[in-house]
Amino acid sequence: MFHFIKLTKEIGYLGYSHIEDIKPDKSDEIIEFSDEFIIIERKKWYLKTFISYNKIVFITVFILFMISAFFNNKPINETYSHINNPIVKSIFWLYILTNLFQLYYVFFSKNKQIVFDRLHGNIYLPQLFFLKTRKMKFRVLESYYSHRSSDGTMDESDIASSTTIFYLADKYDVRKYKYKKIKEYKTTSKAPIYSLWHFILWYMDKNRPLPRDKEFDVYREKDKQRREKEGFLAPLIKSDIYKVENNS
């Protein structure tokens, strides 16, 4: 059973160039960022789901056929004569329709983007297939991580051989304690979990200057002018980072 550890909602990292930490640990995502949005597009998300589904189906069918052949002392044409059974045919057509359904999402779905909306304080997480994109409010956002070593035990001391999964949760979501998991982020090291969470907190706090990553340098003046127009409001989230002046 997984044990979930809640992360403190406080900005505490001091480093630079952590924008890469926000990407899910996959090779096919592309990212766009500015002073208003960070958009991560999971271009092959549904394709990977489609492939995984078919692998499971083929392996299951192969095992069933092998078991059937092993326990039936009949010629092979008699052993598999039940393939013409109406129920088996129905299952086959259901499989075809399911594949067509998934292929539609592989090629035509636009529900593949993770969006961090800095100005409106919303984070949008895509859900599979027809499920509605999940909207999470930054002000009530919480995060957790679960830690499991390679042998399946909860052992934070053996970080090198373990998997840590990062979760976002809504503070007022009644399902939170059931942990309907949104596995958007995975890492094999504990440290990126904290830098990822701190980066999200820093970026999503619109009253604070943009994170120090050099990729944001071209947007700093525009962001400063917006904050100046709003009266340089106090940060939404506390931090223990070095003080960053409003003119930074």
GROMACS .gro file of C-alpha atoms in nm, residues 99-248:
model
  150
   99ASN     CA    1  -0.956  -0.001  -3.080
  100LEU     CA    2  -1.137   0.231  -3.319
  101PHE     CA    3  -1.250   0.439  -3.021
  102GLN     CA    4  -0.892   0.468  -2.897
  103LEU     CA    5  -0.753   0.544  -3.244
  104TYR     CA    6  -0.993   0.836  -3.271
  105TYR     CA    7  -0.832   0.990  -2.962
  106VAL     CA    8  -0.482   0.908  -3.085
  107PHE     CA    9  -0.530   1.115  -3.403
  108PHE     CA   10  -0.802   1.369  -3.325
  109SER     CA   11  -0.816   1.443  -2.953
  110LYS     CA   12  -0.701   1.786  -2.837
  111ASN     CA   13  -0.725   1.686  -2.472
  112LYS     CA   14  -0.352   1.639  -2.430
  113GLN     CA   15  -0.236   1.958  -2.264
  114ILE     CA   16  -0.129   2.033  -1.909
  115VAL     CA   17  -0.175   2.407  -1.859
  116PHE     CA   18  -0.041   2.625  -1.578
  117ASP     CA   19  -0.242   2.949  -1.599
  118ARG     CA   20  -0.039   3.195  -1.390
  119LEU     CA   21  -0.264   3.500  -1.422
  120HIS     CA   22  -0.592   3.326  -1.336
  121GLY     CA   23  -0.446   3.086  -1.082
  122ASN     CA   24  -0.565   2.766  -1.247
  123ILE     CA   25  -0.394   2.440  -1.337
  124TYR     CA   26  -0.558   2.219  -1.600
  125LEU     CA   27  -0.479   1.849  -1.614
  126PRO     CA   28  -0.602   1.635  -1.904
  127GLN     CA   29  -0.798   1.318  -1.835
  128LEU     CA   30  -0.813   1.016  -2.062
  129PHE     CA   31  -1.072   0.987  -2.339
  130PHE     CA   32  -1.408   1.157  -2.282
  131LEU     CA   33  -1.337   1.265  -1.922
  132LYS     CA   34  -1.345   1.641  -1.868
  133THR     CA   35  -1.017   1.825  -1.818
  134ARG     CA   36  -0.958   1.867  -1.447
  135LYS     CA   37  -0.932   2.226  -1.326
  136MET     CA   38  -0.743   2.290  -1.004
  137LYS     CA   39  -0.734   2.622  -0.819
  138PHE     CA   40  -0.386   2.729  -0.715
  139ARG     CA   41  -0.503   2.888  -0.389
  140VAL     CA   42  -0.637   2.557  -0.255
  141LEU     CA   43  -0.381   2.332  -0.423
  142GLU     CA   44  -0.196   2.069  -0.226
  143SER     CA   45   0.069   1.820  -0.332
  144TYR     CA   46   0.182   1.480  -0.213
  145TYR     CA   47   0.437   1.223  -0.309
  146SER     CA   48   0.448   0.850  -0.260
  147HIS     CA   49   0.772   0.662  -0.229
  148ARG     CA   50   0.823   0.295  -0.308
  149SER     CA   51   1.151   0.110  -0.344
  150SER     CA   52   1.220  -0.155  -0.607
  151ASP     CA   53   1.120  -0.438  -0.372
  152GLY     CA   54   0.777  -0.281  -0.314
  153THR     CA   55   0.840  -0.148   0.036
  154MET     CA   56   0.818   0.209   0.164
  155ASP     CA   57   1.182   0.294   0.223
  156GLU     CA   58   1.291   0.654   0.181
  157SER     CA   59   1.649   0.568   0.273
  158ASP     CA   60   1.707   0.384  -0.056
  159ILE     CA   61   1.627   0.666  -0.298
  160ALA     CA   62   1.856   0.545  -0.576
  161SER     CA   63   1.659   0.226  -0.636
  162SER     CA   64   1.312   0.363  -0.574
  163THR     CA   65   1.030   0.538  -0.757
  164THR     CA   66   0.876   0.859  -0.633
  165ILE     CA   67   0.544   0.975  -0.776
  166PHE     CA   68   0.427   1.333  -0.746
  167TYR     CA   69   0.055   1.416  -0.711
  168LEU     CA   70  -0.152   1.732  -0.719
  169ALA     CA   71  -0.469   1.741  -0.510
  170ASP     CA   72  -0.753   1.986  -0.445
  171LYS     CA   73  -0.779   2.076  -0.076
  172TYR     CA   74  -1.158   2.070  -0.091
  173ASP     CA   75  -1.197   1.769  -0.318
  174VAL     CA   76  -1.389   1.506  -0.121
  175ARG     CA   77  -1.206   1.238  -0.321
  176LYS     CA   78  -0.868   1.356  -0.199
  177TYR     CA   79  -0.835   1.095   0.071
  178LYS     CA   80  -0.926   0.823  -0.176
  179TYR     CA   81  -0.635   0.949  -0.382
  180LYS     CA   82  -0.777   0.942  -0.729
  181LYS     CA   83  -0.427   0.960  -0.864
  182ILE     CA   84  -0.309   1.197  -1.133
  183LYS     CA   85   0.031   1.056  -1.224
  184GLU     CA   86   0.154   1.347  -1.429
  185TYR     CA   87   0.501   1.349  -1.280
  186LYS     CA   88   0.745   1.070  -1.203
  187THR     CA   89   1.105   1.074  -1.097
  188THR     CA   90   1.365   0.829  -0.969
  189SER     CA   91   1.516   1.085  -0.736
  190LYS     CA   92   1.367   1.255  -0.434
  191ALA     CA   93   1.523   1.596  -0.493
  192PRO     CA   94   1.331   1.688  -0.813
  193ILE     CA   95   1.002   1.638  -0.626
  194TYR     CA   96   1.078   1.940  -0.412
  195SER     CA   97   1.221   2.154  -0.691
  196LEU     CA   98   0.916   2.069  -0.905
  197TRP     CA   99   0.671   2.169  -0.630
  198HIS     CA  100   0.863   2.487  -0.547
  199PHE     CA  101   0.878   2.580  -0.914
  200ILE     CA  102   0.501   2.538  -0.948
  201LEU     CA  103   0.440   2.749  -0.636
  202TRP     CA  104   0.677   3.022  -0.751
  203TYR     CA  105   0.550   3.041  -1.107
  204MET     CA  106   0.180   3.026  -1.013
  205ASP     CA  107   0.216   3.306  -0.757
  206LYS     CA  108   0.136   3.594  -0.993
  207ASN     CA  109   0.227   3.855  -0.731
  208ARG     CA  110   0.585   3.734  -0.725
  209PRO     CA  111   0.849   3.799  -0.994
  210LEU     CA  112   0.897   3.515  -1.241
  211PRO     CA  113   1.131   3.232  -1.138
  212ARG     CA  114   1.499   3.295  -1.197
  213ASP     CA  115   1.525   3.060  -1.494
  214LYS     CA  116   1.690   3.237  -1.787
  215GLU     CA  117   1.407   3.124  -2.017
  216PHE     CA  118   1.184   3.384  -1.849
  217ASP     CA  119   1.423   3.676  -1.899
  218VAL     CA  120   1.243   3.804  -2.211
  219TYR     CA  121   0.917   3.828  -2.014
  220ARG     CA  122   1.042   3.995  -1.696
  221GLU     CA  123   0.978   4.355  -1.800
  222LYS     CA  124   0.624   4.278  -1.915
  223ASP     CA  125   0.556   4.089  -1.593
  224LYS     CA  126   0.699   4.373  -1.384
  225GLN     CA  127   0.475   4.627  -1.558
  226ARG     CA  128   0.168   4.415  -1.487
  227ARG     CA  129   0.258   4.378  -1.118
  228GLU     CA  130   0.335   4.750  -1.095
  229LYS     CA  131  -0.007   4.833  -1.244
  230GLU     CA  132  -0.169   4.606  -0.983
  231GLY     CA  133   0.023   4.783  -0.705
  232PHE     CA  134   0.290   4.522  -0.635
  233LEU     CA  135   0.059   4.306  -0.425
  234ALA     CA  136   0.204   4.082  -0.155
  235PRO     CA  137   0.298   3.726  -0.260
  236LEU     CA  138   0.023   3.467  -0.226
  237ILE     CA  139   0.257   3.198  -0.093
  238LYS     CA  140   0.519   3.243   0.178
  239SER     CA  141   0.877   3.146   0.110
  240ASP     CA  142   1.220   3.115   0.264
  241ILE     CA  143   1.400   3.210  -0.058
  242TYR     CA  144   1.624   3.512  -0.063
  243LYS     CA  145   1.420   3.830  -0.094
  244VAL     CA  146   1.354   3.922  -0.456
  245GLU     CA  147   1.296   4.294  -0.504
  246ASN     CA  148   1.001   4.414  -0.709
  247ASN     CA  149   1.234   4.564  -0.966
  248SER     CA  150   1.402   4.231  -1.038
   0.00000   0.00000   0.00000
